[in-house]
mmCIF file with all atom_site columns, C-alpha atoms in Angstrom:
data_model
loop_
_atom_site.group_PDB
_atom_site.id
_atom_site.type_symbol
_atom_site.label_atom_id
_atom_site.label_alt_id
_atom_site.label_comp_id
_atom_site.label_asym_id
_atom_site.label_entity_id
_atom_site.label_seq_id
_atom_site.pdbx_PDB_ins_code
_atom_site.Cartn_x
_atom_site.Cartn_y
_atom_site.Cartn_z
_atom_site.occupancy
_atom_site.B_iso_or_equiv
_atom_site.pdbx_formal_charge
_atom_site.auth_seq_id
_atom_site.auth_comp_id
_atom_site.auth_asym_id
_atom_site.auth_atom_id
_atom_site.pdbx_PDB_model_num
ATOM 1   C CA . MET A 1 1   ? 0.007   -0.002  0.011   1.00 79.00 ? 183 MET A CA 1
ATOM 2   C CA . ARG A 1 2   ? 2.924   2.327   0.704   1.00 80.00 ? 184 ARG A CA 1
ATOM 3   C CA . GLU A 1 3   ? 4.172   1.913   -2.849  1.00 85.00 ? 185 GLU A CA 1
ATOM 4   C CA . LEU A 1 4   ? 0.700   2.596   -4.250  1.00 79.00 ? 186 LEU A CA 1
ATOM 5   C CA . THR A 1 5   ? 0.278   5.842   -2.312  1.00 83.00 ? 187 THR A CA 1
ATOM 6   C CA . THR A 1 6   ? 3.801   6.958   -3.234  1.00 85.00 ? 188 THR A CA 1
ATOM 7   C CA . LEU A 1 7   ? 3.544   6.109   -6.925  1.00 82.00 ? 189 LEU A CA 1
ATOM 8   C CA . CYS A 1 8   ? 0.091   7.622   -7.337  1.00 83.00 ? 190 CYS A CA 1
ATOM 9   C CA . GLY A 1 9   ? 0.766   10.625  -5.121  1.00 86.00 ? 191 GLY A CA 1
ATOM 10  C CA . ILE A 1 10  ? -2.343  10.024  -3.060  1.00 85.00 ? 192 ILE A CA 1
ATOM 11  C CA . GLU A 1 11  ? -3.262  9.435   0.523   1.00 87.00 ? 193 GLU A CA 1
ATOM 12  C CA . GLY A 1 12  ? -4.760  6.092   1.383   1.00 87.00 ? 194 GLY A CA 1
ATOM 13  C CA . CYS A 1 13  ? -5.380  3.605   4.109   1.00 88.00 ? 195 CYS A CA 1
ATOM 14  C CA . LEU A 1 14  ? -5.896  -0.088  4.278   1.00 87.00 ? 196 LEU A CA 1
ATOM 15  C CA . PHE A 1 15  ? -8.176  -2.196  6.451   1.00 85.00 ? 197 PHE A CA 1
ATOM 16  C CA . LEU A 1 16  ? -7.501  -5.917  6.596   1.00 88.00 ? 198 LEU A CA 1
ATOM 17  C CA . PHE A 1 17  ? -9.980  -8.046  8.470   1.00 85.00 ? 199 PHE A CA 1
ATOM 18  C CA . ASN A 1 18  ? -9.298  -11.628 9.460   1.00 85.00 ? 200 ASN A CA 1
ATOM 19  C CA . PRO A 1 19  ? -12.646 -13.418 9.847   1.00 84.00 ? 201 PRO A CA 1
ATOM 20  C CA . ASP A 1 20  ? -11.056 -16.346 11.660  1.00 86.00 ? 202 ASP A CA 1
ATOM 21  C CA . ASN A 1 21  ? -9.877  -14.440 14.738  1.00 82.00 ? 203 ASN A CA 1
ATOM 22  C CA . HIS A 1 22  ? -11.851 -11.205 14.226  1.00 82.00 ? 204 HIS A CA 1
ATOM 23  C CA . GLU A 1 23  ? -8.725  -9.062  14.207  1.00 85.00 ? 205 GLU A CA 1
ATOM 24  C CA . MET A 1 24  ? -8.281  -6.017  12.033  1.00 86.00 ? 206 MET A CA 1
ATOM 25  C CA . PHE A 1 25  ? -5.034  -4.627  10.739  1.00 87.00 ? 207 PHE A CA 1
ATOM 26  C CA . VAL A 1 26  ? -5.006  -0.903  9.832   1.00 89.00 ? 208 VAL A CA 1
ATOM 27  C CA . TRP A 1 27  ? -2.373  0.840   7.733   1.00 87.00 ? 209 TRP A CA 1
ATOM 28  C CA . PRO A 1 28  ? -0.672  3.295   8.138   1.00 89.00 ? 210 PRO A CA 1
ATOM 29  C CA . SER A 1 29  ? -2.239  3.813   11.594  1.00 89.00 ? 211 SER A CA 1
ATOM 30  C CA . GLU A 1 30  ? -5.680  3.778   13.117  1.00 90.00 ? 212 GLU A CA 1
ATOM 31  C CA . GLY A 1 31  ? -5.583  7.553   13.661  1.00 92.00 ? 213 GLY A CA 1
ATOM 32  C CA . LYS A 1 32  ? -4.565  8.336   10.102  1.00 91.00 ? 214 LYS A CA 1
ATOM 33  C CA . ALA A 1 33  ? -7.212  5.945   8.755   1.00 90.00 ? 215 ALA A CA 1
ATOM 34  C CA . LYS A 1 34  ? -9.938  7.602   10.851  1.00 91.00 ? 216 LYS A CA 1
ATOM 35  C CA . GLU A 1 35  ? -8.829  11.020  9.631   1.00 93.00 ? 217 GLU A CA 1
ATOM 36  C CA . LEU A 1 36  ? -8.943  9.900   5.963   1.00 91.00 ? 218 LEU A CA 1
ATOM 37  C CA . TRP A 1 37  ? -12.312 8.244   6.439   1.00 89.00 ? 219 TRP A CA 1
ATOM 38  C CA . ALA A 1 38  ? -13.761 11.361  8.035   1.00 93.00 ? 220 ALA A CA 1
ATOM 39  C CA . ARG A 1 39  ? -12.488 13.508  5.121   1.00 91.00 ? 221 ARG A CA 1
ATOM 40  C CA . PHE A 1 40  ? -14.003 11.023  2.703   1.00 88.00 ? 222 PHE A CA 1
ATOM 41  C CA . GLU A 1 41  ? -17.413 11.112  4.405   1.00 91.00 ? 223 GLU A CA 1
ATOM 42  C CA . LYS A 1 42  ? -17.432 14.954  4.316   1.00 93.00 ? 224 LYS A CA 1
ATOM 43  C CA . MET A 1 43  ? -17.082 14.926  0.538   1.00 90.00 ? 225 MET A CA 1
ATOM 44  C CA . PRO A 1 44  ? -20.254 15.231  -1.563  1.00 91.00 ? 226 PRO A CA 1
ATOM 45  C CA . LYS A 1 45  ? -21.683 11.837  -2.614  1.00 89.00 ? 227 LYS A CA 1
ATOM 46  C CA . ALA A 1 46  ? -20.937 12.619  -6.267  1.00 89.00 ? 228 ALA A CA 1
ATOM 47  C CA . MET A 1 47  ? -17.248 13.040  -5.457  1.00 88.00 ? 229 MET A CA 1
ATOM 48  C CA . GLN A 1 48  ? -17.205 9.914   -3.277  1.00 85.00 ? 230 GLN A CA 1
ATOM 49  C CA . ILE A 1 49  ? -18.444 7.669   -6.073  1.00 83.00 ? 231 ILE A CA 1
ATOM 50  C CA . LYS A 1 50  ? -16.751 9.497   -8.972  1.00 83.00 ? 232 LYS A CA 1
ATOM 51  C CA . LYS A 1 51  ? -13.760 7.147   -9.189  1.00 75.00 ? 233 LYS A CA 1
ATOM 52  C CA . MET A 1 52  ? -15.158 4.301   -7.102  1.00 80.00 ? 234 MET A CA 1
ATOM 53  C CA . VAL A 1 53  ? -15.126 1.013   -8.952  1.00 78.00 ? 235 VAL A CA 1
ATOM 54  C CA . ASP A 1 54  ? -16.665 -2.220  -7.818  1.00 83.00 ? 236 ASP A CA 1
ATOM 55  C CA . HIS A 1 55  ? -15.567 -5.579  -9.141  1.00 86.00 ? 237 HIS A CA 1
ATOM 56  C CA . GLU A 1 56  ? -18.405 -5.867  -11.680 1.00 90.00 ? 238 GLU A CA 1
ATOM 57  C CA . ARG A 1 57  ? -17.745 -2.445  -13.143 1.00 87.00 ? 239 ARG A CA 1
ATOM 58  C CA . TYR A 1 58  ? -14.008 -3.104  -13.289 1.00 88.00 ? 240 TYR A CA 1
ATOM 59  C CA . VAL A 1 59  ? -14.556 -6.369  -15.191 1.00 94.00 ? 241 VAL A CA 1
ATOM 60  C CA . LYS A 1 60  ? -16.977 -4.697  -17.647 1.00 94.00 ? 242 LYS A CA 1
ATOM 61  C CA . GLU A 1 61  ? -14.552 -1.828  -18.318 1.00 93.00 ? 243 GLU A CA 1
ATOM 62  C CA . ARG A 1 62  ? -11.661 -4.243  -18.729 1.00 95.00 ? 244 ARG A CA 1
ATOM 63  C CA . ASN A 1 63  ? -13.660 -6.428  -21.121 1.00 97.00 ? 245 ASN A CA 1
ATOM 64  C CA . GLU A 1 64  ? -14.631 -3.377  -23.184 1.00 97.00 ? 246 GLU A CA 1
ATOM 65  C CA . LYS A 1 65  ? -10.992 -2.270  -23.320 1.00 96.00 ? 247 LYS A CA 1
ATOM 66  C CA . LEU A 1 66  ? -9.874  -5.728  -24.444 1.00 97.00 ? 248 LEU A CA 1
ATOM 67  C CA . ARG A 1 67  ? -12.661 -5.899  -27.051 1.00 98.00 ? 249 ARG A CA 1
ATOM 68  C CA . ASN A 1 68  ? -11.469 -2.556  -28.466 1.00 98.00 ? 250 ASN A CA 1
ATOM 69  C CA . GLU A 1 69  ? -7.857  -3.770  -28.563 1.00 98.00 ? 251 GLU A CA 1
ATOM 70  C CA . ILE A 1 70  ? -8.926  -6.953  -30.346 1.00 98.00 ? 252 ILE A CA 1
ATOM 71  C CA . ALA A 1 71  ? -10.929 -4.929  -32.886 1.00 97.00 ? 253 ALA A CA 1
ATOM 72  C CA . LYS A 1 72  ? -7.934  -2.684  -33.514 1.00 97.00 ? 254 LYS A CA 1
ATOM 73  C CA . GLN A 1 73  ? -5.661  -5.675  -33.990 1.00 98.00 ? 255 GLN A CA 1
ATOM 74  C CA . GLU A 1 74  ? -8.166  -7.392  -36.317 1.00 96.00 ? 256 GLU A CA 1
ATOM 75  C CA . LYS A 1 75  ? -8.316  -4.255  -38.422 1.00 95.00 ? 257 LYS A CA 1
ATOM 76  C CA . LYS A 1 76  ? -4.523  -4.055  -38.499 1.00 96.00 ? 258 LYS A CA 1
ATOM 77  C CA . ASN A 1 77  ? -4.336  -7.738  -39.589 1.00 96.00 ? 259 ASN A CA 1
ATOM 78  C CA . LYS A 1 78  ? -6.912  -7.102  -42.312 1.00 95.00 ? 260 LYS A CA 1
ATOM 79  C CA . GLU A 1 79  ? -4.890  -4.114  -43.558 1.00 95.00 ? 261 GLU A CA 1
ATOM 80  C CA . MET A 1 80  ? -1.774  -6.239  -43.636 1.00 96.00 ? 262 MET A CA 1
ATOM 81  C CA . LYS A 1 81  ? -3.583  -8.948  -45.638 1.00 96.00 ? 263 LYS A CA 1
ATOM 82  C CA . ALA A 1 82  ? -4.850  -6.341  -48.086 1.00 95.00 ? 264 ALA A CA 1
ATOM 83  C CA . SER A 1 83  ? -1.379  -4.888  -48.459 1.00 94.00 ? 265 SER A CA 1
ATOM 84  C CA . LEU A 1 84  ? 0.051   -8.327  -49.099 1.00 96.00 ? 266 LEU A CA 1
ATOM 85  C CA . LEU A 1 85  ? -2.639  -9.095  -51.667 1.00 95.00 ? 267 LEU A CA 1
ATOM 86  C CA . MET A 1 86  ? -2.018  -5.823  -53.475 1.00 94.00 ? 268 MET A CA 1
ATOM 87  C CA . HIS A 1 87  ? 1.718   -6.547  -53.489 1.00 95.00 ? 269 HIS A CA 1
ATOM 88  C CA . GLN A 1 88  ? 1.036   -10.000 -54.969 1.00 95.00 ? 270 GLN A CA 1
ATOM 89  C CA . ILE A 1 89  ? -1.231  -8.538  -57.649 1.00 94.00 ? 271 ILE A CA 1
ATOM 90  C CA . THR A 1 90  ? 1.371   -5.957  -58.652 1.00 95.00 ? 272 THR A CA 1
ATOM 91  C CA . HIS A 1 91  ? 3.890   -8.757  -58.949 1.00 96.00 ? 273 HIS A CA 1
ATOM 92  C CA . GLY A 1 92  ? 1.892   -10.969 -61.247 1.00 95.00 ? 274 GLY A CA 1
ATOM 93  C CA . ARG A 1 93  ? -0.878  -12.682 -59.283 1.00 94.00 ? 275 ARG A CA 1
ATOM 94  C CA . LYS A 1 94  ? -4.105  -12.521 -61.236 1.00 95.00 ? 276 LYS A CA 1
ATOM 95  C CA . ILE A 1 95  ? -7.275  -11.167 -59.646 1.00 91.00 ? 277 ILE A CA 1
ATOM 96  C CA . ASP A 1 96  ? -9.223  -14.208 -60.813 1.00 93.00 ? 278 ASP A CA 1
ATOM 97  C CA . GLU A 1 97  ? -6.918  -16.367 -58.668 1.00 94.00 ? 279 GLU A CA 1
ATOM 98  C CA . LEU A 1 98  ? -8.112  -14.687 -55.487 1.00 94.00 ? 280 LEU A CA 1
ATOM 99  C CA . SER A 1 99  ? -10.563 -16.390 -53.144 1.00 95.00 ? 281 SER A CA 1
ATOM 100 C CA . ILE A 1 100 ? -13.858 -14.801 -52.132 1.00 96.00 ? 282 ILE A CA 1
ATOM 101 C CA . GLU A 1 101 ? -12.330 -13.954 -48.717 1.00 96.00 ? 283 GLU A CA 1
ATOM 102 C CA . GLU A 1 102 ? -9.384  -12.242 -50.392 1.00 96.00 ? 284 GLU A CA 1
ATOM 103 C CA . LEU A 1 103 ? -11.647 -10.296 -52.719 1.00 95.00 ? 285 LEU A CA 1
ATOM 104 C CA . ASN A 1 104 ? -13.764 -9.204  -49.729 1.00 96.00 ? 286 ASN A CA 1
ATOM 105 C CA . ILE A 1 105 ? -10.621 -7.986  -47.964 1.00 95.00 ? 287 ILE A CA 1
ATOM 106 C CA . LEU A 1 106 ? -9.649  -5.929  -51.012 1.00 95.00 ? 288 LEU A CA 1
ATOM 107 C CA . ILE A 1 107 ? -13.132 -4.510  -51.293 1.00 95.00 ? 289 ILE A CA 1
ATOM 108 C CA . TRP A 1 108 ? -13.119 -3.611  -47.575 1.00 95.00 ? 290 TRP A CA 1
ATOM 109 C CA . PHE A 1 109 ? -9.675  -2.023  -47.926 1.00 94.00 ? 291 PHE A CA 1
ATOM 110 C CA . SER A 1 110 ? -10.778 0.040   -50.947 1.00 94.00 ? 292 SER A CA 1
ATOM 111 C CA . GLU A 1 111 ? -13.883 1.238   -49.098 1.00 96.00 ? 293 GLU A CA 1
ATOM 112 C CA . GLU A 1 112 ? -11.777 2.234   -46.074 1.00 94.00 ? 294 GLU A CA 1
ATOM 113 C CA . LYS A 1 113 ? -9.389  4.201   -48.276 1.00 93.00 ? 295 LYS A CA 1
ATOM 114 C CA . LEU A 1 114 ? -12.318 5.841   -50.060 1.00 95.00 ? 296 LEU A CA 1
ATOM 115 C CA . LYS A 1 115 ? -13.801 6.903   -46.680 1.00 95.00 ? 297 LYS A CA 1
ATOM 116 C CA . TYR A 1 116 ? -10.406 8.339   -45.691 1.00 93.00 ? 298 TYR A CA 1
ATOM 117 C CA . ILE A 1 117 ? -10.151 10.317  -48.936 1.00 92.00 ? 299 ILE A CA 1
ATOM 118 C CA . GLN A 1 118 ? -13.708 11.622  -48.547 1.00 93.00 ? 300 GLN A CA 1
ATOM 119 C CA . GLN A 1 119 ? -13.022 12.739  -44.949 1.00 93.00 ? 301 GLN A CA 1
ATOM 120 C CA . TRP A 1 120 ? -9.731  14.324  -45.979 1.00 91.00 ? 302 TRP A CA 1
ATOM 121 C CA . THR A 1 121 ? -11.358 16.269  -48.824 1.00 90.00 ? 303 THR A CA 1
ATOM 122 C CA . GLN A 1 122 ? -14.091 17.483  -46.487 1.00 91.00 ? 304 GLN A CA 1
ATOM 123 C CA . LEU A 1 123 ? -11.541 18.665  -43.921 1.00 90.00 ? 305 LEU A CA 1
ATOM 124 C CA . PHE A 1 124 ? -9.268  20.252  -46.531 1.00 89.00 ? 306 PHE A CA 1
ATOM 125 C CA . PRO A 1 125 ? -11.431 21.135  -49.527 1.00 85.00 ? 307 PRO A CA 1
ATOM 126 C CA . ASN A 1 126 ? -8.832  23.329  -51.246 1.00 81.00 ? 308 ASN A CA 1
ATOM 127 C CA . GLN A 1 127 ? -5.940  20.876  -50.866 1.00 78.00 ? 309 GLN A CA 1
ATOM 128 C CA . SER A 1 128 ? -4.884  18.217  -53.297 1.00 70.00 ? 310 SER A CA 1
ATOM 129 C CA . ILE A 1 129 ? -3.898  14.717  -52.151 1.00 63.00 ? 311 ILE A CA 1
ATOM 130 C CA . GLN A 1 130 ? -0.311  13.928  -52.945 1.00 66.00 ? 312 GLN A CA 1
ATOM 131 C CA . SER A 1 131 ? 0.315   10.407  -54.181 1.00 59.00 ? 313 SER A CA 1
ATOM 132 C CA . SER A 1 132 ? 2.717   8.332   -52.152 1.00 57.00 ? 314 SER A CA 1
ATOM 133 C CA . THR A 1 133 ? 3.543   6.287   -55.246 1.00 53.00 ? 315 THR A CA 1
ATOM 134 C CA . THR A 1 134 ? 7.098   6.711   -56.418 1.00 51.00 ? 316 THR A CA 1
ATOM 135 C CA . VAL A 1 135 ? 8.087   6.588   -60.038 1.00 46.00 ? 317 VAL A CA 1
ATOM 136 C CA . SER A 1 136 ? 10.615  3.917   -60.859 1.00 44.00 ? 318 SER A CA 1
ATOM 137 C CA . PRO A 1 137 ? 13.844  4.950   -62.604 1.00 44.00 ? 319 PRO A CA 1
ATOM 138 C CA . ALA A 1 138 ? 12.677  3.093   -65.734 1.00 41.00 ? 320 ALA A CA 1
ATOM 139 C CA . CYS A 1 139 ? 9.506   5.196   -65.860 1.00 39.00 ? 321 CYS A CA 1
ATOM 140 C CA . SER A 1 140 ? 11.288  8.493   -65.360 1.00 40.00 ? 322 SER A CA 1
ATOM 141 C CA . ALA A 1 141 ? 13.837  7.605   -68.044 1.00 39.00 ? 323 ALA A CA 1
ATOM 142 C CA . ALA A 1 142 ? 11.069  6.637   -70.443 1.00 38.00 ? 324 ALA A CA 1
ATOM 143 C CA . SER A 1 143 ? 9.071   9.786   -69.732 1.00 39.00 ? 325 SER A CA 1
ATOM 144 C CA . SER A 1 144 ? 11.829  11.972  -71.061 1.00 40.00 ? 326 SER A CA 1
ATOM 145 C CA . SER A 1 145 ? 11.869  10.059  -74.359 1.00 39.00 ? 327 SER A CA 1
ATOM 146 C CA . SER A 1 146 ? 8.185   9.488   -75.058 1.00 38.00 ? 328 SER A CA 1
ATOM 147 C CA . ASP A 1 147 ? 4.814   10.648  -73.742 1.00 41.00 ? 329 ASP A CA 1
ATOM 148 C CA . ASP A 1 148 ? 3.207   7.480   -75.146 1.00 40.00 ? 330 ASP A CA 1
ATOM 149 C CA . TYR A 1 149 ? 4.948   5.395   -72.446 1.00 35.00 ? 331 TYR A CA 1
ATOM 150 C CA . TYR A 1 150 ? 2.341   6.344   -69.820 1.00 36.00 ? 332 TYR A CA 1
ATOM 151 C CA . HIS A 1 151 ? -0.574  5.738   -72.159 1.00 37.00 ? 333 HIS A CA 1
ATOM 152 C CA . SER A 1 152 ? 0.415   2.190   -73.030 1.00 38.00 ? 334 SER A CA 1
ATOM 153 C CA . PRO A 1 153 ? -1.288  -0.509  -70.918 1.00 38.00 ? 335 PRO A CA 1
ATOM 154 C CA . ALA A 1 154 ? 1.911   -2.555  -70.911 1.00 41.00 ? 336 ALA A CA 1
ATOM 155 C CA . ASN A 1 155 ? 3.695   0.330   -69.144 1.00 40.00 ? 337 ASN A CA 1
ATOM 156 C CA . SER A 1 156 ? 1.316   0.982   -66.275 1.00 38.00 ? 338 SER A CA 1
ATOM 157 C CA . GLY A 1 157 ? 4.131   1.766   -63.863 1.00 41.00 ? 339 GLY A CA 1
ATOM 158 C CA . PHE A 1 158 ? 4.045   -1.631  -62.173 1.00 37.00 ? 340 PHE A CA 1
ATOM 159 C CA . GLN A 1 159 ? 7.044   -3.894  -62.492 1.00 39.00 ? 341 GLN A CA 1
ATOM 160 C CA . LYS A 1 160 ? 6.797   -7.668  -62.589 1.00 34.00 ? 342 LYS A CA 1
#
């Protein structure tokens, strides 16, 4: 209890009751515990219960926190799967080789990116979105020699 009060910068007391021999241990002292209890009882009820947590409430809050963490991790995993699928497609895997689950992941990922773009354009209506795609050296060399390079389906900018 001493470490808890020191680390949290709070005052506290502890009552331990042994039901076998009906003895009570009080920390730090009985006088200090009575003083803290009296101060607690003088507080308005709203303040008394503000940070009070019973076991049921603690378990519910902890479960909710864990559910949120799981949802975040599932989303992260889905994004990683989508990224891997897109990488495979750009390196030769055909879309008709994808399973229904993989197609659904790509659809979900596209919808998420579309939502992001829509939110971004609403927040910054006069800004343009800069592409994070880099041009390969082969593309930049070809662009100086011919404008038709970019219009040819065979030269879409993806390398196999």
